[in-house]
CSV table of C-alpha atoms in Angstrom, one decimal:
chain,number,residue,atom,x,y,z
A,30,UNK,CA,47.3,-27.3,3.6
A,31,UNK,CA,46.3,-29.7,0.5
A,32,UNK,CA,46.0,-28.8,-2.6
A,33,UNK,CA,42.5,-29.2,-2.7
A,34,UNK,CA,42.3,-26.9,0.2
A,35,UNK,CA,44.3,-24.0,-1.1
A,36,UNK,CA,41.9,-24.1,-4.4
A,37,UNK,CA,39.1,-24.0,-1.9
A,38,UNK,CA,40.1,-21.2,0.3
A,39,UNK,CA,41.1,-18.9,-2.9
A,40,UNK,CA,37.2,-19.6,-4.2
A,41,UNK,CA,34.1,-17.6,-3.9
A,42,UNK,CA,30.6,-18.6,-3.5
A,43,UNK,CA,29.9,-21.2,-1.1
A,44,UNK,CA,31.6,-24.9,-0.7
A,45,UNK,CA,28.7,-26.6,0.7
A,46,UNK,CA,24.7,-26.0,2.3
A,47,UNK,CA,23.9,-28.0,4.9
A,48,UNK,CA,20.4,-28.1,6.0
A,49,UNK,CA,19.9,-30.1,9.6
A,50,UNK,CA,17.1,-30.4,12.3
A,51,UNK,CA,17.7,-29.3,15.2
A,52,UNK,CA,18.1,-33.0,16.7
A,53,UNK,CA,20.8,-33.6,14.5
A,54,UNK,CA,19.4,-35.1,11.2
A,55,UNK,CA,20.5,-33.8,8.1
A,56,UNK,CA,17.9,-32.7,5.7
A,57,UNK,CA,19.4,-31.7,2.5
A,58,UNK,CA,23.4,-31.3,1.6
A,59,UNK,CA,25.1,-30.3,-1.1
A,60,UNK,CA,28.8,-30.0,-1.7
A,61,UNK,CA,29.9,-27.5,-4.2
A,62,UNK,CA,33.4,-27.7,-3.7
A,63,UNK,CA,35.4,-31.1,-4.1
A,64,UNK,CA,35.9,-33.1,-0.4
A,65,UNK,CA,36.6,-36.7,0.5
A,66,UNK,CA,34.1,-38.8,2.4
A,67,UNK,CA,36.0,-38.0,5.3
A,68,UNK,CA,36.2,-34.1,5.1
A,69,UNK,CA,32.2,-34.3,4.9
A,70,UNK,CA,32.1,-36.2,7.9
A,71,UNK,CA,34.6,-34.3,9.7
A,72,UNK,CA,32.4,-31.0,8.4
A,73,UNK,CA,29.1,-32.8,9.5
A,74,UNK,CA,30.7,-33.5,12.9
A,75,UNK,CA,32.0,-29.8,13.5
A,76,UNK,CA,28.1,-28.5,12.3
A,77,UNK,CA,26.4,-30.8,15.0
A,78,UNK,CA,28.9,-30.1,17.5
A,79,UNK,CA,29.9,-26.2,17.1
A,80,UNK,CA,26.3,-25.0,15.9
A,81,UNK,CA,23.8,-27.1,17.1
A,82,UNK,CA,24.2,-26.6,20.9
A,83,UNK,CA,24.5,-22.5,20.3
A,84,UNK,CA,21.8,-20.1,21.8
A,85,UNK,CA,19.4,-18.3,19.4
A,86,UNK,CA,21.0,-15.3,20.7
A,87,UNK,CA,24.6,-15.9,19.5
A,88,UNK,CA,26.1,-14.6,16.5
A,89,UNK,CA,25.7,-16.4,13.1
A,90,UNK,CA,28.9,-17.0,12.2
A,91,UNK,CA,31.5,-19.5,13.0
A,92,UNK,CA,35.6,-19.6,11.8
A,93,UNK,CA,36.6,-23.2,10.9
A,94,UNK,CA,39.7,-24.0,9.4
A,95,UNK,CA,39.8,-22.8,6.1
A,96,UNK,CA,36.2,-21.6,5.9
A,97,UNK,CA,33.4,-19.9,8.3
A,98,UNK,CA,29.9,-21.5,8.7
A,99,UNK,CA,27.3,-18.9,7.7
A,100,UNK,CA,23.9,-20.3,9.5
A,101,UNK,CA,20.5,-19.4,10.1
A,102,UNK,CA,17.5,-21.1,11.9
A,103,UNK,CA,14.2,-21.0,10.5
A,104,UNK,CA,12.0,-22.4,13.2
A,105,UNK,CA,13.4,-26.7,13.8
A,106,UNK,CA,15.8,-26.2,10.7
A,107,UNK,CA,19.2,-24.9,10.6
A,108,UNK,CA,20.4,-23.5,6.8
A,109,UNK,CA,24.7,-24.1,7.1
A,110,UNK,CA,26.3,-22.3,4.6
A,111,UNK,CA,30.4,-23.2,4.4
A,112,UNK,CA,31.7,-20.1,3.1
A,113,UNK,CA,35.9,-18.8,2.0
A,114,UNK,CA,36.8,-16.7,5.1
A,115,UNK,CA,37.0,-13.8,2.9
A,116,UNK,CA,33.4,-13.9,2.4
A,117,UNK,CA,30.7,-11.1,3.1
A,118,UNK,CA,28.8,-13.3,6.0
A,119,UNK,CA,25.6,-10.6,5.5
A,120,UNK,CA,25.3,-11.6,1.9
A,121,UNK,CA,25.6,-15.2,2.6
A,122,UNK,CA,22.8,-14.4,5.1
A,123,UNK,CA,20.8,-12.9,2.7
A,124,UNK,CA,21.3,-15.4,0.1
A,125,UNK,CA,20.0,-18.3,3.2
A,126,UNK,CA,17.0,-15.8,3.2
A,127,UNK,CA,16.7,-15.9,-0.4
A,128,UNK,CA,16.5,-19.7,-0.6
A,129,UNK,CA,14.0,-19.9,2.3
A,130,UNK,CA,11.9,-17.0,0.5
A,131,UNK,CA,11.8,-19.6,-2.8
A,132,UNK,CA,11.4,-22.8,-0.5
A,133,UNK,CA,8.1,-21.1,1.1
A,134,UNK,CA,6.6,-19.7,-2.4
A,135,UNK,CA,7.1,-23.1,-3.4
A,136,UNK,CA,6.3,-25.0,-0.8
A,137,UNK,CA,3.5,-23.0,0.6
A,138,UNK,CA,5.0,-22.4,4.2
A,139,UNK,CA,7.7,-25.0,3.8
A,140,UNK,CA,8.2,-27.1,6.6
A,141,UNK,CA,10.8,-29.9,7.5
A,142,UNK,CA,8.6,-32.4,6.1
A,143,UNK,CA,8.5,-30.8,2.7
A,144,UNK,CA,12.0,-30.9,2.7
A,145,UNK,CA,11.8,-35.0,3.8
A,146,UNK,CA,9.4,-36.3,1.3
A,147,UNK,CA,10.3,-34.0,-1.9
A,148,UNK,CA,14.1,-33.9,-1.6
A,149,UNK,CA,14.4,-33.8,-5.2
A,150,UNK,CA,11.9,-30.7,-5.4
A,151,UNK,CA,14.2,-28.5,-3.1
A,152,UNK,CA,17.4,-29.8,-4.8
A,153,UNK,CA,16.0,-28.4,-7.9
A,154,UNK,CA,15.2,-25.1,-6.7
A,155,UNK,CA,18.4,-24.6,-5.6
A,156,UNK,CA,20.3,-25.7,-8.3
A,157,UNK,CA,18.1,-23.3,-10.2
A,158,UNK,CA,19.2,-20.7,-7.9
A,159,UNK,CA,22.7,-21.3,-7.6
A,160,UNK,CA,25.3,-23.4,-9.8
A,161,UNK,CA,28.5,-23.8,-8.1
A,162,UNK,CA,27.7,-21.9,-5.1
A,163,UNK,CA,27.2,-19.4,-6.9
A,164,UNK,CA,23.8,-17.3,-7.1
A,165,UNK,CA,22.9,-17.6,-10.6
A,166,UNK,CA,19.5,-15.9,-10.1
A,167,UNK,CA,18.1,-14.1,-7.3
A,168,UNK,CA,14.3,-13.6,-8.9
A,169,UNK,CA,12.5,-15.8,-6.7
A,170,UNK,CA,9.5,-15.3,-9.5
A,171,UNK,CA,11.8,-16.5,-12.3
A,172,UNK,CA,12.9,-19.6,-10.1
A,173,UNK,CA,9.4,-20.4,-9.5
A,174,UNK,CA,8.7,-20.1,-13.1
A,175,UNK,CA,11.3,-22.1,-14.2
A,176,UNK,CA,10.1,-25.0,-11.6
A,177,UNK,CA,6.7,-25.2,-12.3
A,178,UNK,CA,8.0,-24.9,-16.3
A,179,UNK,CA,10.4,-28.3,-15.8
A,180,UNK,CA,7.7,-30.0,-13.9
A,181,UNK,CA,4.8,-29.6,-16.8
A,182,UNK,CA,7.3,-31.1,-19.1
A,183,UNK,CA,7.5,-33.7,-16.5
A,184,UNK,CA,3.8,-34.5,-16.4
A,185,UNK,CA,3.6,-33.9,-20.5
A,186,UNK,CA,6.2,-37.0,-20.8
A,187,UNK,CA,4.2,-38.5,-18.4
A,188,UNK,CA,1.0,-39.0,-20.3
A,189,UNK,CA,2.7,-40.6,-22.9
A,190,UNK,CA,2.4,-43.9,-21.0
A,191,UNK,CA,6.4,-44.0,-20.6
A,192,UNK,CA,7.2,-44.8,-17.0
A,193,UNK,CA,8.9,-41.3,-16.2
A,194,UNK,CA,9.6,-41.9,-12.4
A,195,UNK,CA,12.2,-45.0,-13.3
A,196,UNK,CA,13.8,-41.9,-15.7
A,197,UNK,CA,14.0,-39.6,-12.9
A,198,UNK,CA,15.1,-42.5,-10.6
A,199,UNK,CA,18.4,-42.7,-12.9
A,200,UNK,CA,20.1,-39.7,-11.7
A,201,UNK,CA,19.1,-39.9,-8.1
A,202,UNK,CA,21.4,-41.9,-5.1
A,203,UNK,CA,19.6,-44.8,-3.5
A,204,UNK,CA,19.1,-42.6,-0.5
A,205,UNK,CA,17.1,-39.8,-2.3
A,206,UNK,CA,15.3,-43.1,-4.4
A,207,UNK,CA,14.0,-44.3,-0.9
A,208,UNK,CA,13.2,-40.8,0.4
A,209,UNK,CA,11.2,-40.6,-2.9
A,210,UNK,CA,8.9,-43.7,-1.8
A,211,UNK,CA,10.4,-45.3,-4.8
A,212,UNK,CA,12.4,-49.1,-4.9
A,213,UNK,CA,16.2,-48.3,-5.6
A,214,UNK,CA,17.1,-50.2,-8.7
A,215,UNK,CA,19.7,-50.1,-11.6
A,216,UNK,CA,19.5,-49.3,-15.1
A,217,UNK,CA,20.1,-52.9,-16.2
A,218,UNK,CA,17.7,-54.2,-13.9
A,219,UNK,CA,14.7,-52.0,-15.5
A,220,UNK,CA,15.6,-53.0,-18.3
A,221,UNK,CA,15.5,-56.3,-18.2
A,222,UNK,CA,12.0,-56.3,-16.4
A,223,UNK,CA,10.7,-54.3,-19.6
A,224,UNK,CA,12.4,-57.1,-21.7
């Protein structure tokens, strides 16, 4: 066992959330512990391959290695939750319940579209909810609040006539840019259009 894996397996909270369709695609992921580009394949592999073909009826919870997958199915969308095997696997279902609960006061009855077209919308509500895979704050009113909150300060910077979307485009990968319906670019190339 590596290093990195011993660190991992002696952690609490959860390593990574994986959300993915039922076909296969993956929707949103986040890694809160540390892997190579390779672990996250391998752990993308084991999801679409261990989880994906299950029946509704089977239990939640799968052993892998150094971790159990903790997973739910909210009508086409599975929430994967990579947990230390010494983890309570109903609270982990409970906190995949919680961020659901805050995705559909949010979202209105989120669907898997919401979750295609304003990526950077659910990434903040669950970075709001949990830092470091661990839940930070389980008052789905107080998330809610704080959302709405970061998004008038948003729209206030906004009406200043400074282009705010290439400042939000600055922290986002070129993925989540072209998700966003917005032209990947650099820094240095903005600023030399300004120029």
């Amino acid at each position: 066992m590596s290093d990195a894996a011993t660190k991992r397996s002696t952690s609490i909270g959860w390593h990574f959330i994986i959300l993915m369709s039922r076909q296969g695609k993956i929707r949103l992921s986040e890694f809160f512990s540390s892997y190579t580009e390779s672990e996250k394949r391998r752990i993308l592999r084991d999801i679409s391959s261990d989880i994906l073909p299950r029946q509704p009826k089977m239990c939640n919870i799968i052993e892998k290695g150094e971790y159990k997958f903790v997973y739910r199915r909210y009508a086409s969308l599975y929430f994967i939750v990579g947990v230390p095997l010494h983890s309570n696997e109903l609270l982990v279902l409970e906190e995949i319940h919680l961020f659901v609960e805050a995705l559909d006061g949010y979202f209105n009855s989120v669907c898997e579209l919401d979750l295609v077209f304003s990526l950077h919308k659910s990434l903040s509500l669950l970075f709001e909810m949990f830092v470091g895979g661990m839940l930070t704050e389980s008052n789905k009113r107080e998330v809610l609040k704080n959302i709405i909150e970061a998004e008038g300060l948003v729209e206030e910077l906004s009406k200043s006539g400074e282009d705010v979307g290439s400042q939000l485009d600055d922290g986002l990968s070129y993925q989540e840019q072209f998700q966003l319906g917005r032209k990947p670019g650099r820094r240095g190339d903005r600023n030399n259009a300004r120029a």
